[in-house]
Amino acid sequence: MTDLPLTGRARPDRRPHTLAEWRAEGGYEAVERARNMAPTEIIDMVEAAHLNGRGGAGFPAGRKWRFMPERGTSPGEGPSYLIVNGDEMEPGAFKDRFLLEALPHQVIEGAIITARATHADEAIVLIRDEYRPGIAAVERAIHEARDAGLLGDLAIRVHPSAGRYIVGEETALITALEGHRAVPRKRPPFPAQSGLWGRPTTVNNVETISLVPHILSLGPQRFRALSRTEEGGTKLYGVSGRVQRPGLFEAPMGTTARELIERAGGVSGDGRLRAFQPGGGASGFFGPDRLDLPLDFGHVAKAGSMFGTGMLIVLDGTACPVGFLARHMRFYARESCGWCTPCREGLPLVAKILDRFAAGQGRRADLELLQMTAAEAAPRGRSFCDLMGGAMAPLASGLSMFAAEFEARLAEGERA
Amino acid sequence: MSLSPDLLARIRAASDEHGGPRAAMLEALKLIQHEHGWVSDAHLAEAAATLGVHRAEMEALASFYSLIFRHPVGKTVILLCDGASCWLNGAEEVREELKRRLGIGFGETTRDGRYTLLNVACLGGCDRAPAAVVGRDRRLVGPLSPAGVAALLEDGL
Ligand SMILES: Cc1cc2nc3c(=O)[nH]c(=O)nc-3n(C[C@H](O)[C@H](O)[C@H](O)COP(=O)(O)O)c2cc1C
Ligand code: SF4
Ligand code: FES
């Protein structure tokens, strides 16, 4: 079980454990351990374990936690917050749903320990509304833990959201919790200085939080050793799209796409791998030449894409990459919060052009416009938050990797 | 039809639990929707008055979220995933079959008031693509196929 710390205890039918069942499996031992540790000791362990955040950006969790002020040292009054991000809406991502539904006590354990490390008085687990089974499971786990006195003085509650991908962006999420339309905020100030209600706040992904208890139980060395690379622990990878048996696979950080696609039963359709996105919808495409790349944040970034959610989307030889890109861009266009112009105006235009290409009505000038938009809008800082830049990554890499398909669609358009 | 005293009491309680009237607006909208199936203009105004916020603020919030319904919806809401993994696995054929059988498009409700069909972002069910989420308890169903649509609808949902 220790080589699958995150999912080893999950049941095939996802039925969550009661508190008694969870404790029989060693649950809450890590919480007991944390109770006797100073917050800095916990952070030291998490840093030594090389835990990178699993929400998309891969920021080191321990380093983020160190920004949180000790009790009584931040100006003003009020609590500090921990927010567990369960908004999961990135195309191709289905890992947090599983962790919330099948292993809710693991999330609560992680939240208790992280709250202690970050001096947080209140924890909020934000979960998207479509994840009702996950919401119910986590709410029940909170009740049980509270009744058993395991929460100490930590206040913790679930906040079910109500749709919209942008809510998952951490500053938009904070704005949403304050009752506004979920529009991102400028950083700095970072949430650790001024987050929810202007108070120190840490935001971490569900998977990040779920890994925390295992760092305490296994110790940082053993946790690190679970990985094949410099980045610690296992990863809950997922493979979907054109594969025989799409699914979730917990595996050492640094596992390759070749191994993962094999575990998913191989490529479906014509059986030939055309391309894959290594980290969900907002990651640039890789071709078959990257099948043996160790998949972690560092390696994938160095190879020119983004590890993101670590969820692979696979395209076989018969999948139309132009139509696929069009579908992606329609999603990002719809989910734009509308705050800044490049994203609000640019994404619908891009989506419309791609739809035309997919329908065989592409025009040369349109292709140039796509290339220009991808080049101009991809770098950080060209739009207010990373939604636009994220959307541009598959577009930019797709335009070059699938240039032949675009040309073919162009020719169809010119013939018509 | 105005909001029940019980519902109004719960909206006021939400204001305490969520850190004030503004933060409680979403919860108020959800409470209304849970009871009435959707949020009418009259109900929205009443909840805003109860919380002491401007109704325009409440409207701004309600119109932002895709799962707060400002029109009546059918008894069963079908949220069909339009994400990329579902697209790769035949979501468009399922969509066409659903539209054909129900006689409606996205954003519409059948005349008998039984079904509303909506498209949504990736549902976290890409391992069951093409996937949908149906009914009040948001049950995940999939993999769907055009042939399976009839059975899905007959299931009573
Ligand atoms: C448009 C957008 C959507 C995001 N959605 C999510 C999400 O649903 N869940 C999540 O954990 N992080 C999401 N993120 C990343 C968060 O902003 C943040 O980096 C993350 O929650 C931090 O957690 P971690 O440090 O544990 O990775 C999103 C980012 C962007 C730009
Ligand atoms: S990039 Fe898009 S989602 Fe982000 S702030 Fe601008 S409009 Fe909103
Ligand atoms: S793309 Fe449809 S559930 Fe993920």
mmCIF file of N, CA, C and O in Angstrom, chain A residues 70-135:
data_model
loop_
_atom_site.group_PDB
_atom_site.id
_atom_site.type_symbol
_atom_site.label_atom_id
_atom_site.label_comp_id
_atom_site.label_asym_id
_atom_site.label_seq_id
_atom_site.Cartn_x
_atom_site.Cartn_y
_atom_site.Cartn_z
ATOM 1 N N GLU A 70 2.492 33.983 11.319
ATOM 2 C CA GLU A 70 2.089 33.327 12.563
ATOM 3 C C GLU A 70 0.908 34.056 13.175
ATOM 4 O O GLU A 70 0.693 35.236 12.922
ATOM 5 N N ARG A 71 0.191 33.347 14.024
ATOM 6 C CA ARG A 71 -0.965 33.947 14.690
ATOM 7 C C ARG A 71 -0.550 35.242 15.400
ATOM 8 O O ARG A 71 0.449 35.292 16.081
ATOM 9 N N GLY A 72 -1.379 36.265 15.182
ATOM 10 C CA GLY A 72 -1.141 37.519 15.899
ATOM 11 C C GLY A 72 -0.073 38.404 15.272
ATOM 12 O O GLY A 72 0.202 39.487 15.770
ATOM 13 N N THR A 73 0.545 37.955 14.187
ATOM 14 C CA THR A 73 1.610 38.783 13.608
ATOM 15 C C THR A 73 1.173 39.513 12.350
ATOM 16 O O THR A 73 1.919 40.326 11.821
ATOM 17 N N SER A 74 -0.030 39.228 11.830
ATOM 18 C CA SER A 74 -0.462 39.973 10.650
ATOM 19 C C SER A 74 -1.295 41.165 11.117
ATOM 20 O O SER A 74 -2.029 41.068 12.093
ATOM 21 N N PRO A 75 -1.149 42.289 10.407
ATOM 22 C CA PRO A 75 -1.884 43.478 10.829
ATOM 23 C C PRO A 75 -3.391 43.248 10.710
ATOM 24 O O PRO A 75 -3.841 42.467 9.883
ATOM 25 N N GLY A 76 -4.152 43.923 11.541
ATOM 26 C CA GLY A 76 -5.605 43.793 11.494
ATOM 27 C C GLY A 76 -6.068 42.590 12.276
ATOM 28 O O GLY A 76 -5.266 41.869 12.883
ATOM 29 N N GLU A 77 -7.369 42.385 12.229
ATOM 30 C CA GLU A 77 -7.946 41.305 13.023
ATOM 31 C C GLU A 77 -8.720 40.337 12.151
ATOM 32 O O GLU A 77 -9.180 40.690 11.079
ATOM 33 N N GLY A 78 -8.859 39.138 12.646
ATOM 34 C CA GLY A 78 -9.648 38.146 11.924
ATOM 35 C C GLY A 78 -8.839 36.885 11.725
ATOM 36 O O GLY A 78 -7.634 36.845 11.978
ATOM 37 N N PRO A 79 -9.507 35.848 11.235
ATOM 38 C CA PRO A 79 -8.840 34.555 11.088
ATOM 39 C C PRO A 79 -7.946 34.478 9.857
ATOM 40 O O PRO A 79 -8.009 35.343 8.981
ATOM 41 N N SER A 80 -7.122 33.464 9.808
ATOM 42 C CA SER A 80 -6.416 33.096 8.585
ATOM 43 C C SER A 80 -7.135 31.884 7.992
ATOM 44 O O SER A 80 -7.765 31.116 8.720
ATOM 45 N N TYR A 81 -7.012 31.738 6.670
ATOM 46 C CA TYR A 81 -7.803 30.712 5.993
ATOM 47 C C TYR A 81 -6.957 29.716 5.202
ATOM 48 O O TYR A 81 -5.911 30.061 4.657
ATOM 49 N N LEU A 82 -7.481 28.508 5.149
ATOM 50 C CA LEU A 82 -6.991 27.509 4.202
ATOM 51 C C LEU A 82 -8.151 27.172 3.262
ATOM 52 O O LEU A 82 -9.253 26.869 3.724
ATOM 53 N N ILE A 83 -7.899 27.247 1.974
ATOM 54 C CA ILE A 83 -8.935 26.867 1.013
ATOM 55 C C ILE A 83 -8.457 25.653 0.222
ATOM 56 O O ILE A 83 -7.361 25.655 -0.343
ATOM 57 N N VAL A 84 -9.269 24.622 0.235
ATOM 58 C CA VAL A 84 -8.971 23.423 -0.539
ATOM 59 C C VAL A 84 -9.738 23.547 -1.851
ATOM 60 O O VAL A 84 -10.966 23.669 -1.854
ATOM 61 N N ASN A 85 -8.987 23.539 -2.956
ATOM 62 C CA ASN A 85 -9.564 23.835 -4.262
ATOM 63 C C ASN A 85 -10.059 22.559 -4.948
ATOM 64 O O ASN A 85 -9.268 21.761 -5.448
ATOM 65 N N GLY A 86 -11.367 22.393 -4.958
ATOM 66 C CA GLY A 86 -11.984 21.236 -5.599
ATOM 67 C C GLY A 86 -12.936 21.676 -6.705
ATOM 68 O O GLY A 86 -14.016 21.119 -6.870
ATOM 69 N N ASP A 87 -12.506 22.692 -7.469
ATOM 70 C CA ASP A 87 -13.380 23.186 -8.533
ATOM 71 C C ASP A 87 -13.204 22.398 -9.826
ATOM 72 O O ASP A 87 -14.027 22.530 -10.745
ATOM 73 N N GLU A 88 -12.151 21.626 -9.889
ATOM 74 C CA GLU A 88 -11.809 20.782 -11.057
ATOM 75 C C GLU A 88 -12.744 20.878 -12.276
ATOM 76 O O GLU A 88 -13.797 20.248 -12.298
ATOM 77 N N MET A 89 -12.290 21.621 -13.281
ATOM 78 C CA MET A 89 -13.111 21.753 -14.490
ATOM 79 C C MET A 89 -12.272 21.780 -15.755
ATOM 80 O O MET A 89 -12.787 21.975 -16.846
ATOM 81 N N GLU A 90 -10.966 21.636 -15.580
ATOM 82 C CA GLU A 90 -10.056 21.620 -16.717
ATOM 83 C C GLU A 90 -10.404 20.414 -17.597
ATOM 84 O O GLU A 90 -10.563 19.306 -17.083
ATOM 85 N N PRO A 91 -10.518 20.630 -18.919
ATOM 86 C CA PRO A 91 -10.835 19.481 -19.776
ATOM 87 C C PRO A 91 -9.846 18.333 -19.559
ATOM 88 O O PRO A 91 -8.637 18.551 -19.528
ATOM 89 N N GLY A 92 -10.357 17.144 -19.392
ATOM 90 C CA GLY A 92 -9.503 15.973 -19.228
ATOM 91 C C GLY A 92 -9.157 15.652 -17.788
ATOM 92 O O GLY A 92 -8.495 14.655 -17.533
ATOM 93 N N ALA A 93 -9.592 16.471 -16.846
ATOM 94 C CA ALA A 93 -9.231 16.246 -15.436
ATOM 95 C C ALA A 93 -10.369 15.559 -14.686
ATOM 96 O O ALA A 93 -11.500 16.044 -14.680
ATOM 97 N N PHE A 94 -10.052 14.427 -14.077
ATOM 98 C CA PHE A 94 -11.082 13.726 -13.297
ATOM 99 C C PHE A 94 -10.507 13.088 -12.052
ATOM 100 O O PHE A 94 -11.036 12.121 -11.530
ATOM 101 N N LYS A 95 -9.419 13.652 -11.537
ATOM 102 C CA LYS A 95 -8.749 13.065 -10.380
ATOM 103 C C LYS A 95 -9.326 13.546 -9.047
ATOM 104 O O LYS A 95 -9.527 12.753 -8.137
ATOM 105 N N ASP A 96 -9.625 14.855 -8.952
ATOM 106 C CA ASP A 96 -10.117 15.364 -7.675
ATOM 107 C C ASP A 96 -11.503 14.809 -7.362
ATOM 108 O O ASP A 96 -11.850 14.606 -6.201
ATOM 109 N N ARG A 97 -12.301 14.576 -8.411
ATOM 110 C CA ARG A 97 -13.604 13.947 -8.197
ATOM 111 C C ARG A 97 -13.419 12.634 -7.422
ATOM 112 O O ARG A 97 -14.104 12.379 -6.432
ATOM 113 N N PHE A 98 -12.455 11.847 -7.866
ATOM 114 C CA PHE A 98 -12.211 10.553 -7.228
ATOM 115 C C PHE A 98 -11.758 10.728 -5.777
ATOM 116 O O PHE A 98 -12.255 10.056 -4.865
ATOM 117 N N LEU A 99 -10.800 11.619 -5.554
ATOM 118 C CA LEU A 99 -10.266 11.796 -4.201
ATOM 119 C C LEU A 99 -11.349 12.289 -3.229
ATOM 120 O O LEU A 99 -11.374 11.891 -2.069
ATOM 121 N N LEU A 100 -12.235 13.139 -3.727
ATOM 122 C CA LEU A 100 -13.306 13.671 -2.874
ATOM 123 C C LEU A 100 -14.348 12.597 -2.586
ATOM 124 O O LEU A 100 -14.808 12.449 -1.451
ATOM 125 N N GLU A 101 -14.714 11.843 -3.621
ATOM 126 C CA GLU A 101 -15.782 10.846 -3.459
ATOM 127 C C GLU A 101 -15.333 9.639 -2.653
ATOM 128 O O GLU A 101 -16.044 9.177 -1.766
ATOM 129 N N ALA A 102 -14.158 9.125 -2.995
ATOM 130 C CA ALA A 102 -13.747 7.835 -2.441
ATOM 131 C C ALA A 102 -12.933 7.972 -1.165
ATOM 132 O O ALA A 102 -12.933 7.062 -0.334
ATOM 133 N N LEU A 103 -12.255 9.108 -0.996
ATOM 134 C CA LEU A 103 -11.314 9.229 0.119
ATOM 135 C C LEU A 103 -11.473 10.556 0.869
ATOM 136 O O LEU A 103 -10.497 11.294 1.056
ATOM 137 N N PRO A 104 -12.700 10.856 1.293
ATOM 138 C CA PRO A 104 -12.934 12.177 1.904
ATOM 139 C C PRO A 104 -12.159 12.390 3.211
ATOM 140 O O PRO A 104 -11.711 13.507 3.486
ATOM 141 N N HIS A 105 -11.976 11.332 3.997
ATOM 142 C CA HIS A 105 -11.251 11.513 5.261
ATOM 143 C C HIS A 105 -9.783 11.884 5.024
ATOM 144 O O HIS A 105 -9.169 12.569 5.832
ATOM 145 N N GLN A 106 -9.244 11.414 3.895
ATOM 146 C CA GLN A 106 -7.876 11.772 3.556
ATOM 147 C C GLN A 106 -7.768 13.282 3.305
ATOM 148 O O GLN A 106 -6.777 13.916 3.690
ATOM 149 N N VAL A 107 -8.790 13.840 2.665
ATOM 150 C CA VAL A 107 -8.819 15.283 2.415
ATOM 151 C C VAL A 107 -8.879 16.039 3.750
ATOM 152 O O VAL A 107 -8.159 17.025 3.947
ATOM 153 N N ILE A 108 -9.721 15.557 4.645
ATOM 154 C CA ILE A 108 -9.869 16.247 5.937
ATOM 155 C C ILE A 108 -8.583 16.150 6.748
ATOM 156 O O ILE A 108 -8.138 17.130 7.356
ATOM 157 N N GLU A 109 -7.963 14.977 6.743
ATOM 158 C CA GLU A 109 -6.674 14.843 7.420
ATOM 159 C C GLU A 109 -5.668 15.863 6.887
ATOM 160 O O GLU A 109 -4.985 16.555 7.651
ATOM 161 N N GLY A 110 -5.572 15.917 5.584
ATOM 162 C CA GLY A 110 -4.632 16.848 4.957
ATOM 163 C C GLY A 110 -4.954 18.288 5.311
ATOM 164 O O GLY A 110 -4.052 19.099 5.557
ATOM 165 N N ALA A 111 -6.244 18.598 5.360
ATOM 166 C CA ALA A 111 -6.655 19.969 5.679
ATOM 167 C C ALA A 111 -6.291 20.318 7.127
ATOM 168 O O ALA A 111 -5.828 21.428 7.409
ATOM 169 N N ILE A 112 -6.487 19.374 8.037
ATOM 170 C CA ILE A 112 -6.162 19.648 9.450
ATOM 171 C C ILE A 112 -4.661 19.930 9.590
ATOM 172 O O ILE A 112 -4.249 20.895 10.239
ATOM 173 N N ILE A 113 -3.858 19.098 8.954
ATOM 174 C CA ILE A 113 -2.405 19.248 9.087
ATOM 175 C C ILE A 113 -1.927 20.533 8.401
ATOM 176 O O ILE A 113 -1.121 21.288 8.955
ATOM 177 N N THR A 114 -2.462 20.790 7.208
ATOM 178 C CA THR A 114 -2.050 21.995 6.485
ATOM 179 C C THR A 114 -2.493 23.253 7.228
ATOM 180 O O THR A 114 -1.753 24.244 7.284
ATOM 181 N N ALA A 115 -3.684 23.212 7.810
ATOM 182 C CA ALA A 115 -4.147 24.364 8.585
ATOM 183 C C ALA A 115 -3.198 24.616 9.749
ATOM 184 O O ALA A 115 -2.857 25.766 10.059
ATOM 185 N N ARG A 116 -2.728 23.557 10.369
ATOM 186 C CA ARG A 116 -1.799 23.729 11.485
ATOM 187 C C ARG A 116 -0.492 24.361 10.994
ATOM 188 O O ARG A 116 0.029 25.293 11.596
ATOM 189 N N ALA A 117 -0.003 23.863 9.873
ATOM 190 C CA ALA A 117 1.263 24.376 9.346
ATOM 191 C C ALA A 117 1.160 25.826 8.902
ATOM 192 O O ALA A 117 2.143 26.567 8.951
ATOM 193 N N THR A 118 -0.023 26.247 8.469
ATOM 194 C CA THR A 118 -0.174 27.593 7.906
ATOM 195 C C THR A 118 -0.855 28.559 8.878
ATOM 196 O O THR A 118 -1.217 29.672 8.496
ATOM 197 N N HIS A 119 -1.048 28.140 10.110
ATOM 198 C CA HIS A 119 -1.687 28.977 11.135
ATOM 199 C C HIS A 119 -3.099 29.371 10.733
ATOM 200 O O HIS A 119 -3.569 30.463 11.059
ATOM 201 N N ALA A 120 -3.769 28.515 10.011
ATOM 202 C CA ALA A 120 -5.131 28.835 9.574
ATOM 203 C C ALA A 120 -6.140 28.458 10.647
ATOM 204 O O ALA A 120 -6.031 27.410 11.279
ATOM 205 N N ASP A 121 -7.107 29.339 10.848
ATOM 206 C CA ASP A 121 -8.160 29.083 11.839
ATOM 207 C C ASP A 121 -9.374 28.447 11.195
ATOM 208 O O ASP A 121 -10.166 27.783 11.848
ATOM 209 N N GLU A 122 -9.546 28.720 9.889
ATOM 210 C CA GLU A 122 -10.722 28.196 9.201
ATOM 211 C C GLU A 122 -10.303 27.554 7.889
ATOM 212 O O GLU A 122 -9.438 28.080 7.197
ATOM 213 N N ALA A 123 -10.949 26.446 7.577
ATOM 214 C CA ALA A 123 -10.687 25.794 6.293
ATOM 215 C C ALA A 123 -11.997 25.699 5.522
ATOM 216 O O ALA A 123 -13.054 25.418 6.095
ATOM 217 N N ILE A 124 -11.917 25.981 4.228
ATOM 218 C CA ILE A 124 -13.084 25.888 3.360
ATOM 219 C C ILE A 124 -12.736 24.959 2.203
ATOM 220 O O ILE A 124 -11.707 25.142 1.542
ATOM 221 N N VAL A 125 -13.566 23.950 2.003
ATOM 222 C CA VAL A 125 -13.352 23.046 0.874
ATOM 223 C C VAL A 125 -14.336 23.456 -0.214
ATOM 224 O O VAL A 125 -15.547 23.258 -0.070
ATOM 225 N N LEU A 126 -13.821 24.080 -1.280
ATOM 226 C CA LEU A 126 -14.704 24.500 -2.368
ATOM 227 C C LEU A 126 -14.804 23.375 -3.388
ATOM 228 O O LEU A 126 -13.790 22.884 -3.881
ATOM 229 N N ILE A 127 -16.029 22.948 -3.658
ATOM 230 C CA ILE A 127 -16.250 21.839 -4.596
ATOM 231 C C ILE A 127 -17.280 22.271 -5.628
ATOM 232 O O ILE A 127 -18.291 22.891 -5.297
ATOM 233 N N ARG A 128 -17.023 21.922 -6.886
ATOM 234 C CA ARG A 128 -17.980 22.297 -7.935
ATOM 235 C C ARG A 128 -19.303 21.573 -7.725
ATOM 236 O O ARG A 128 -19.349 20.443 -7.220
ATOM 237 N N ASP A 129 -20.368 22.230 -8.125
ATOM 238 C CA ASP A 129 -21.718 21.747 -7.840
ATOM 239 C C ASP A 129 -22.034 20.383 -8.454
ATOM 240 O O ASP A 129 -22.798 19.595 -7.886
ATOM 241 N N GLU A 130 -21.413 20.087 -9.611
ATOM 242 C CA GLU A 130 -21.719 18.807 -10.260
ATOM 243 C C GLU A 130 -21.182 17.627 -9.462
ATOM 244 O O GLU A 130 -21.567 16.491 -9.687
ATOM 245 N N TYR A 131 -20.274 17.883 -8.527
ATOM 246 C CA TYR A 131 -19.691 16.805 -7.716
ATOM 247 C C TYR A 131 -20.510 16.570 -6.445
ATOM 248 O O TYR A 131 -19.965 16.546 -5.344
ATOM 249 N N ARG A 132 -21.809 16.365 -6.600
ATOM 250 C CA ARG A 132 -22.651 16.162 -5.409
ATOM 251 C C ARG A 132 -22.213 14.981 -4.548
ATOM 252 O O ARG A 132 -22.196 15.088 -3.329
ATOM 253 N N PRO A 133 -21.852 13.842 -5.152
ATOM 254 C CA PRO A 133 -21.414 12.732 -4.286
ATOM 255 C C PRO A 133 -20.166 13.104 -3.477
ATOM 256 O O PRO A 133 -20.031 12.726 -2.310
ATOM 257 N N GLY A 134 -19.278 13.855 -4.083
ATOM 258 C CA GLY A 134 -18.080 14.304 -3.386
ATOM 259 C C GLY A 134 -18.419 15.286 -2.274
ATOM 260 O O GLY A 134 -17.865 15.228 -1.173
ATOM 261 N N ILE A 135 -19.349 16.186 -2.571
ATOM 262 C CA ILE A 135 -19.780 17.157 -1.556
ATOM 263 C C ILE A 135 -20.358 16.409 -0.356
ATOM 264 O O ILE A 135 -20.002 16.679 0.798
#
